[in-house]
Amino acid sequence: MSDLSFTPLAVPTVAVAGSGQRFPVHRIYCVGLNYADHVREFGSEPTPPVFFMKPADAVVANGAAIPYPPRTANLHHEIELVVAIGRAGREIAVARALEYVFGYAAGNDLTRRDLQSAAKKKGQPWDTSKGFDFAAPLAAIRPAAAGHVATGRIWLSVNGELRQESDVGQMLWDVPHIIAELSTFYELKPGDLIFTGTPGGVGAVRPGDRLEGGVAGLEVLRNTIAPALSADPAR
Ligand code: MN
């Protein structure tokens, strides 16, 4: 008999393209300010990668409706290439970094921009602006056996209107350098996801909006923004 106080919640998972298997999520790491045009739209200068995290259970399936989150009036989309890690490693060499990649997916680093702007002004952490429920929608992971992703169109449209368009080859820190640098802070584990940063053109979304975005060669990510959830009925 189990000595756990209650049945643990299921491990969050992501679909794997062309397979009935699912990728169990361990941690979600994110890179901030990794495209020069996005850095400029916030009036910043390019720097070494800024890392932050989202909780693993922030993942949202492709096609799902995303409730508009609480405590914000400025929810932003950020289309990103997501790297899924398949092997454990610390202080990984740039030249060997791709050996740790399980696959790639298109993801959206949803951001409560008003909370992030306030946090930046005060020098406070980004957690509430980035690490909220439903903050990490992503499409199916394409296994690395189908090829690594170093270049290719990255784009996002809202209600059919193109908002973001660039090429993942424009990233200031490419995938091998991100993996190498991140693995000096944390031991990477199978199940880790890395959101690698968004190009320029981020903007607000509202309930009823239809988001479509992708990276060339990967499954297109489609989500709608739903009305905010109502208060806990037990309250
Ligand atoms: Mn981002």
Coordinates of C-alpha atoms and ligand atoms in Angstrom, one line a residue:
M1 CA 0.0 0.0 0.0
S2 CA 1.2 3.5 -0.8
D3 CA 2.5 5.8 1.9
L4 CA 1.6 8.9 -0.1
S5 CA -0.9 11.2 1.5
F6 CA -3.0 11.3 -1.7
T7 CA -2.7 10.1 -5.3
P8 CA -0.2 12.3 -7.1
L9 CA -1.4 14.2 -10.1
A10 CA -0.5 12.7 -13.5
V11 CA 2.8 13.7 -15.1
P12 CA 2.1 16.3 -17.8
T13 CA 2.8 15.0 -21.3
V14 CA 3.2 16.3 -24.8
A15 CA 2.2 14.4 -28.1
V16 CA 5.1 13.0 -30.2
A17 CA 4.5 13.4 -33.9
G18 CA 4.0 10.2 -35.9
S19 CA 3.8 8.1 -32.7
G20 CA 1.3 7.0 -30.2
Q21 CA 3.8 7.7 -27.4
R22 CA 3.8 10.9 -25.3
F23 CA 6.7 12.9 -24.0
P24 CA 6.6 13.2 -20.1
V25 CA 7.5 16.7 -19.0
H26 CA 10.1 17.2 -16.3
R27 CA 10.8 20.9 -16.3
I28 CA 10.1 23.9 -18.7
Y29 CA 13.1 26.2 -19.2
C30 CA 12.7 29.4 -21.2
V31 CA 15.2 31.8 -22.9
G32 CA 14.4 35.5 -22.9
L33 CA 15.5 38.1 -25.4
N34 CA 17.0 35.8 -28.0
Y35 CA 16.1 37.6 -31.2
A36 CA 17.6 41.0 -31.9
D37 CA 14.4 42.5 -33.2
H38 CA 12.5 41.4 -30.1
V39 CA 15.3 42.7 -27.8
R40 CA 15.0 46.1 -29.6
E41 CA 11.2 46.3 -29.2
F42 CA 11.7 46.3 -25.5
G43 CA 14.6 48.8 -25.7
S44 CA 17.2 46.4 -24.4
E45 CA 20.6 45.4 -25.6
P46 CA 21.6 41.8 -26.5
T47 CA 23.1 40.0 -23.5
P48 CA 23.9 36.4 -22.6
P49 CA 20.7 34.4 -22.5
V50 CA 18.2 35.2 -19.7
F51 CA 16.7 32.0 -18.3
F52 CA 13.5 31.6 -16.5
M53 CA 11.1 28.7 -15.9
K54 CA 7.4 27.7 -16.1
P55 CA 5.9 24.8 -14.1
A56 CA 5.7 21.5 -16.0
D57 CA 1.9 21.4 -15.7
A58 CA 1.6 24.7 -17.6
V59 CA 1.7 22.7 -20.9
V60 CA -1.4 22.9 -23.0
A61 CA -2.2 20.6 -25.8
N62 CA -2.4 21.6 -29.5
G63 CA -6.0 22.6 -30.3
A64 CA -7.1 23.3 -26.8
A65 CA -8.9 26.4 -25.7
I66 CA -6.9 28.5 -23.2
P67 CA -8.8 30.3 -20.5
Y68 CA -7.8 34.0 -20.3
P69 CA -5.6 34.1 -17.2
P70 CA -6.4 36.0 -14.1
R71 CA -4.5 39.1 -12.8
T72 CA -3.7 40.5 -16.3
A73 CA -5.2 42.9 -18.8
N74 CA -2.3 42.4 -21.3
L75 CA -1.8 38.7 -22.2
H76 CA 0.8 38.4 -25.0
H77 CA 1.7 35.7 -27.5
E78 CA 5.3 34.7 -28.1
I79 CA 5.8 32.0 -30.8
E80 CA 9.0 30.0 -30.1
L81 CA 11.0 26.9 -31.2
V82 CA 10.8 24.4 -28.3
V83 CA 13.6 21.9 -27.8
A84 CA 12.7 18.7 -26.0
I85 CA 15.6 17.0 -24.0
G86 CA 16.0 13.2 -24.1
R87 CA 19.2 12.6 -22.0
A88 CA 20.6 13.8 -18.7
G89 CA 23.7 15.9 -18.7
R90 CA 25.6 18.6 -16.9
E91 CA 28.1 21.1 -18.4
I92 CA 27.4 19.8 -21.9
A93 CA 29.9 20.8 -24.6
V94 CA 28.5 22.9 -27.5
A95 CA 29.8 20.3 -30.0
R96 CA 27.9 17.5 -28.3
A97 CA 24.7 19.4 -27.3
L98 CA 22.5 18.1 -30.1
E99 CA 23.1 14.5 -28.8
Y100 CA 20.8 15.5 -25.9
V101 CA 17.9 16.6 -28.1
F102 CA 14.9 14.3 -28.2
G103 CA 13.0 16.6 -30.7
Y104 CA 11.5 19.9 -31.6
A105 CA 8.1 21.6 -31.4
A106 CA 6.4 24.9 -31.9
G107 CA 5.3 26.5 -28.6
N108 CA 3.8 29.8 -27.3
D109 CA 5.4 31.4 -24.3
L110 CA 2.2 33.1 -23.1
T111 CA 3.1 36.2 -21.0
R112 CA 1.2 38.5 -18.6
R113 CA 3.1 41.5 -20.1
D114 CA 1.7 44.0 -17.6
L115 CA 3.0 41.9 -14.7
Q116 CA 6.4 41.4 -16.4
S117 CA 6.8 45.1 -17.1
A118 CA 6.0 45.9 -13.5
A119 CA 8.5 43.3 -12.3
K120 CA 11.2 44.6 -14.6
K121 CA 10.8 48.1 -13.3
K122 CA 11.1 47.0 -9.7
G123 CA 13.9 44.4 -10.4
Q124 CA 11.5 41.7 -9.2
P125 CA 11.3 38.1 -10.5
W126 CA 9.3 37.2 -13.6
D127 CA 7.5 34.2 -12.1
T128 CA 3.9 35.5 -12.0
S129 CA 4.3 36.9 -15.5
K130 CA 5.6 33.7 -17.1
G131 CA 4.8 30.7 -14.9
F132 CA 1.0 30.6 -14.7
D133 CA -1.6 28.0 -15.5
F134 CA -2.0 27.2 -19.2
A135 CA 1.1 29.4 -20.0
A136 CA 2.9 26.8 -22.2
P137 CA 0.8 25.6 -25.2
L138 CA 2.9 23.5 -27.6
A139 CA 2.3 21.3 -30.6
A140 CA 3.5 17.7 -31.1
I141 CA 7.3 17.1 -30.7
R142 CA 9.0 16.0 -33.9
P143 CA 11.8 13.5 -33.0
A144 CA 15.3 14.6 -33.8
A145 CA 15.7 11.6 -36.0
A146 CA 13.7 13.6 -38.6
G147 CA 16.4 16.3 -38.5
H148 CA 17.6 19.1 -36.2
V149 CA 16.2 22.6 -36.5
A150 CA 18.8 25.4 -37.0
T151 CA 17.0 27.5 -39.6
G152 CA 13.4 27.9 -40.9
R153 CA 10.5 30.2 -40.9
I154 CA 8.9 31.0 -37.5
W155 CA 5.5 32.8 -37.5
L156 CA 2.3 33.5 -35.6
S157 CA -1.0 34.8 -36.7
V158 CA -4.0 36.0 -34.7
N159 CA -7.4 35.6 -36.3
G160 CA -5.6 35.0 -39.6
E161 CA -3.5 38.2 -39.4
L162 CA 0.2 37.7 -39.4
R163 CA 1.8 39.1 -36.2
Q164 CA 5.2 37.5 -35.9
E165 CA 7.5 36.3 -38.7
S166 CA 11.2 35.6 -38.6
D167 CA 13.7 32.7 -39.0
V168 CA 15.0 30.6 -36.2
G169 CA 18.4 31.1 -37.8
Q170 CA 18.1 34.7 -36.4
M171 CA 18.4 33.5 -32.8
L172 CA 21.2 35.2 -30.9
W173 CA 22.0 32.0 -29.0
D174 CA 21.4 28.9 -31.2
V175 CA 20.2 25.6 -29.8
P176 CA 23.7 24.0 -29.1
H177 CA 24.8 27.2 -27.2
I178 CA 21.5 27.4 -25.2
I179 CA 21.9 23.7 -24.1
A180 CA 25.5 24.2 -23.2
E181 CA 24.9 27.4 -21.2
L182 CA 21.7 26.1 -19.5
S183 CA 23.5 22.9 -18.5
T184 CA 26.0 24.9 -16.5
F185 CA 23.2 26.1 -14.2
Y186 CA 21.1 22.9 -14.0
E187 CA 21.5 19.2 -14.7
L188 CA 19.3 18.7 -17.8
K189 CA 17.0 15.7 -17.5
P190 CA 15.0 13.7 -20.0
G191 CA 11.6 15.4 -20.2
D192 CA 13.0 18.9 -20.0
L193 CA 11.6 21.4 -22.5
I194 CA 13.4 24.6 -23.5
F195 CA 11.5 27.5 -25.1
T196 CA 14.2 29.3 -27.0
G197 CA 12.8 32.8 -27.3
T198 CA 10.5 34.8 -29.6
P199 CA 11.1 37.1 -32.5
G200 CA 9.6 40.6 -32.7
G201 CA 5.9 41.3 -33.2
V202 CA 4.6 40.1 -29.8
G203 CA 1.2 41.6 -28.9
A204 CA -2.0 41.2 -26.9
V205 CA -4.7 38.5 -27.3
R206 CA -8.2 38.5 -26.0
P207 CA -11.0 35.9 -25.4
G208 CA -12.3 34.7 -28.7
D209 CA -9.0 35.1 -30.5
R210 CA -7.7 32.3 -32.7
L211 CA -3.9 31.8 -32.6
E212 CA -2.0 29.9 -35.2
G213 CA 1.8 29.6 -35.2
G214 CA 4.6 27.4 -36.3
V215 CA 8.1 26.6 -37.2
A216 CA 8.9 25.3 -40.7
G217 CA 8.7 21.5 -40.8
L218 CA 7.0 21.1 -37.4
E219 CA 3.3 20.7 -36.5
V220 CA 1.4 23.9 -36.6
L221 CA 0.2 25.1 -33.1
R222 CA -3.5 26.2 -33.0
N223 CA -5.2 27.5 -29.9
T224 CA -8.1 29.7 -29.1
I225 CA -8.4 32.1 -26.1
A226 CA -11.4 31.3 -24.0
P227 CA -13.2 33.5 -21.4
A228 CA -11.6 33.6 -17.9
L229 CA -12.4 30.8 -15.6
S230 CA -15.0 31.6 -12.9
A231 CA -14.1 31.6 -9.2
D232 CA -13.7 28.4 -7.3
P233 CA -17.3 27.3 -6.7
A234 CA -16.2 26.1 -3.2
R235 CA -15.2 29.6 -2.3
Ligands
MN1 MN 9.6 34.1 -24.6

